[in-house]
C-alpha cells in the first residue's frame, strides 16, 4: 500500500525539514534558519505555550543579539503572513506564543498516532492493518527530523525521540511483513538494517528468520553467527535468549518457524490438474529449445515458490530491473516450468511507443480467455474485446467484474498464469485492470506476474498505483534483478559466441556490461563477429547503444533501412503490414530481414506466423533514435497510411502514427483520427486513454486555424474531453478547459454549450466549496429562471439554485427548488433536456449527467427533510433503472443521506461496491466518497485499523482532485463512531478536523453532525452532554432536517438510558 495520508487544509511538518502546506501547496516564504527554528519550536510544543525566552534560544542559541526579542516579534509577524488563512493559529499568550494547530495538521502527531495504531493492530493479531498503518506512518518522513535545524540545542532531544519512534515503527512494520509472508521482499532491507545497527539483536533475528523462510538456511545461520561475533567483539557479551533459541529452531528445522496458516500462504503444492485437458492458449512467444538460463537461481526459486502457492489462492508479483537485465527471460523460464505442471500460460506485452489501443497488453490474454470457452464468455468481456459497449463510463464496473469472472471461470478448469511484460509502457486502462484483478481474485489458482523497468523517473502515477495494488495482495512478491556474477557472465559469453574468448576478455565484458545479460550477449556477439583472432584485442564499446549500432553497421544497407521502418511498426513486426507499408512483396521483406535474424537482432521465435520480433526493445530504440526527425515522421506516415482501412482494433495505432507524422500530415486529419480512436477507447471503458487522445486532438484542432468550421471542431473535442475528465476526476479536472471552451461557444453562438459550460464552472466551484463563485453563478441562473418562459432555462436555474441551497443548509428550499425543476421537465418533456436537433454525443453526455445529478440531489433533499426509509426505497427503484455509471453517482447520494441517518448497514451495502471498483484515479470523485463512507462503516463495526486506512485513502483521493464538499460529514461521523467505542483521543482529532472544514469553507449542512460529534465526545469523557445534544438538535431543526433531528434524538435517548438520573432537554 502506498504511503498516503489525510491532508488537512493546513499541514505542518518537521519530519524532514520544517515545512508548511496550505491546501496541498507548499509555502515557500518561511524565511531563513532563525524564523524556521521559531516555527519548529512552536510545532514541537504541540499546542502548548512556548515562552519568549525559549523561542529566542531556539533561534539564536545561548548568545542572542540585544535586539532578539523585537526581532522575534518580527519573525512571528512574517510567519503569520506566510501562513495566509492559517496565520490566525499563531497567537500571543502571556509571556510567549502558541501555535494552535490541530493535532492532525502536525506530521509528528500523525506519525505517532499511526505508529501507535499500527503497533496496537500488530499486537491484536492483525498484521495487514498494522502494515497499512505503519507504511503510512513511514511515508510521513521526508528526510531527517528537523532537517538543517537538527543540530541546534533545542532540537537534540526532539530528534532523538522521533528517530527512536521511527526505528520502532519500521521494526513493527518489518514484523508485520514477516507475518504476512513478505520475507523475500524484506531480505535486502533487513540486510541494510543490521549494517546500520549491528548491535540490535532484534534486527538480526528478523534477518535470520526471513532468510530461513526463503529457503536459505545457511544464510540464516551465518547471520546469527555474525550477530554473535559482533556482540562479543564490541560488547563482550553473548547473544540473548531469543537469538539462541532461533538458532536451535533453525538447526532442527522447527515447524514453528513456518508462517502460521491464518496469515501465510500455504506450502507450495503442485497446482491441481485440470478436470480435462485444456487447449493450449498463447498470446505471446513460448520458448523453443534454448540455452539454459544463466544464474538467477534464487530468483527462480522465489518464482517457483509463488507459483506453488498460487495453487491454493491467487498470487501476484513484479520482476523489476534495468533494461536488458533478464526480466523477460526469467519469466519465460517460469512459463516453461508452469506448463510442465499443467498450467495455462498467457502472455501480454505493452507497446513501448504508446501507439496501441487501450488494454493492449490485456487484449491477447482476454481473447484467449474468451476463446477457451466461447459459449460461456461473459458479456462484458466480449464487449471490451469488440469495442462495442457504448459510453465509457456506463458499463465500466460491469466489464471489470466480467473480466474477473472470466479469469475465475478459466482457473476453475486449469491453473492460470498471466505474464505481463514491460508494464512501464502499459496504458492507464491496462494498469487499472491489473489493480482491479489483484484486489478481486480469491482462492482461484491464478498467478499474475509483471515485469517493469527500474527507474522512478519513468513511472507515472498510474503505474505507481498499480504496483502498490500488487504489493497489497497477500503473498505478493517483488524481485529486483541485479547484474550477473562474473562467472555467470563468462558462461553467458560462452553460450553466445563460438569465438575463443579468453577469461580476460570475458572479465572485461562483465566489467563493461556490469553484469547486464543483454549488454554482455551483444558484446559477445560483436566480438564473435570480429573473429577469434581479433576477439582478445577488440575494444569494448562504451554503452549498449554503441554495441547495437556497431552490429547494425555490419548489416546490408537494405536490411538497415527496412529495420528502421520495422522499428516504427512495433516490437512485433507483422510482415504483411510491413509489406503494405513499404509497397514490397512479403517475400522480399523477409529476404532483406534475414541478415538481422542471422545476427540475432530479430527472432522468429513467436507463435504467430509471419511475425518477427526484435530481440529486445533496446534494439528498436536505437533504430528509432538514429532517425532524423523528417525521416521518422515519414516512416510513421507510411505506417499510418497502411492502416487506413483497419478497423477499431487498429484505430489508436493509426492515430498515434498520424500524431507522430504531424510535421508531414494535415493536423485536422490527425485530430480526426485521434477523436475516432478516443471513441473506440470509450467503448472499451478506457477513460484515461480517451483523455490522452482527446488532449492531443484539442492541441491539433487549436493549431489548425480560426475559421468557424475549425473552431467548431475544436469546441466539439473540448466538450468531449471535459466530459471524460469529469467522469475520471470530477469537476476539478476541467478547470483548465473551461475558458477556451466558453470563448469558442460564445463566438459560435452556441448558447446551449455555453449553458452547460457555465454549469460545469458552477459545479467546479460548488464541489470545491468556493461558495463566493458558486453563489454568484447560482444567483445569475436563478434570475434567468425567474424571467424566462423557456423550460430549459427555467430548469437550469432551478437545478442550480436548489443545489446551492443545500450547501448553505437551507434544505426545505433545496427540496422545493428541485421539485419545481422536475415539474418543468414533466410539463415540457419534448424540450428537456435536448436543446435542438444536431446536439452532439458529447453535449448529450453533459446533459444526461447534469440531470442525473439533479435527480440524486432531489432524492437526497427529500430524504434529509422527510422520511429516510421511504427515500431509501425510492433510491433502490431508481438505481435499478439506470446504467452502472449513473448508479455510481446516485449511490453516493443514497450514502450521504444514509450516513446522516446513521444507517450503517445501508451505507455499507451501497458504498462497498463503489469503493472496491474505483481505483485511485478511476472515477476518483465518487470512489473517494465511497472510501470515506466505508471507513466510517468499518469504525462503527469496531474494525479500527481498516477503518482508519479506508478514511486515509478516501480523503487523499477525494481532495487530490480539489474536492471539499461534504468533508464535515465525512469527518464528523468517524468522530461519533470513535467516541461511542471509547477512542476518545482519536474522536477528538476527527471532530477537530470536521470543525476546521466548516470554519475554512463555510459549508453549513454538516453542522448538526459536527455538533453531535461534540456531544458524543462530551459523553465519552463522562460529562453531561445535554447542552451539546440540544445544540445539535437545534441546528438540525433550523435546517429542516427530520433525519438529523431523529438521529440526535436517538443519541439523547441512548444517553438517558445509560444515565437515567440525568435530565435531557432533547
Short mmCIF file of C-alpha atoms in Angstrom, two decimals, residues 6-10 101-105 964-976 986-1014:
data_model
loop_
_atom_site.label_atom_id
_atom_site.label_comp_id
_atom_site.label_asym_id
_atom_site.label_seq_id
_atom_site.Cartn_x
_atom_site.Cartn_y
_atom_site.Cartn_z
CA UNK A 6 -5.07 12.68 5.13
CA UNK A 7 -4.15 16.20 4.17
CA UNK A 8 -5.88 18.87 6.28
CA UNK A 9 -6.34 22.41 4.86
CA UNK A 10 -3.10 23.43 6.59
CA UNK A 101 -2.64 23.83 15.15
CA UNK A 102 -5.00 20.83 15.18
CA UNK A 103 -3.14 17.64 16.04
CA UNK A 104 -3.97 16.23 12.64
CA UNK A 105 -2.16 19.09 10.91
CA UNK A 964 -14.07 19.53 -0.27
CA UNK A 965 -17.85 19.41 -0.20
CA UNK A 966 -19.25 17.11 2.47
CA UNK A 967 -15.98 16.64 4.33
CA UNK A 968 -17.57 17.98 7.52
CA UNK A 969 -19.90 14.97 7.47
CA UNK A 970 -17.13 12.56 6.45
CA UNK A 971 -15.04 13.70 9.43
CA UNK A 972 -17.85 14.03 11.98
CA UNK A 973 -19.24 10.52 11.50
CA UNK A 974 -15.88 8.84 12.31
CA UNK A 975 -15.60 11.07 15.38
CA UNK A 976 -19.03 9.85 16.53
CA UNK A 986 -8.97 9.79 18.02
CA UNK A 987 -12.53 11.05 18.22
CA UNK A 988 -11.32 14.48 19.28
CA UNK A 989 -8.87 14.58 16.38
CA UNK A 990 -11.58 13.77 13.84
CA UNK A 991 -14.02 16.24 15.39
CA UNK A 992 -11.31 18.90 15.26
CA UNK A 993 -10.82 18.16 11.60
CA UNK A 994 -14.56 18.48 10.98
CA UNK A 995 -14.70 21.85 12.74
CA UNK A 996 -11.71 23.01 10.69
CA UNK A 997 -13.51 22.13 7.44
CA UNK A 998 -16.62 24.06 8.48
CA UNK A 999 -14.56 27.06 9.52
CA UNK A 1000 -12.38 27.09 6.43
CA UNK A 1001 -15.03 26.52 3.76
CA UNK A 1002 -18.30 27.62 5.37
CA UNK A 1003 -20.40 24.66 4.26
CA UNK A 1004 -23.31 24.52 6.70
CA UNK A 1005 -25.34 21.37 6.12
CA UNK A 1006 -22.90 19.04 8.01
CA UNK A 1007 -23.00 21.29 11.12
CA UNK A 1008 -25.57 19.19 13.10
CA UNK A 1009 -23.37 16.10 12.70
CA UNK A 1010 -20.30 18.02 13.85
CA UNK A 1011 -22.20 19.22 16.92
CA UNK A 1012 -23.42 15.67 17.55
CA UNK A 1013 -19.78 14.54 17.47
CA UNK A 1014 -19.01 17.15 20.14
#
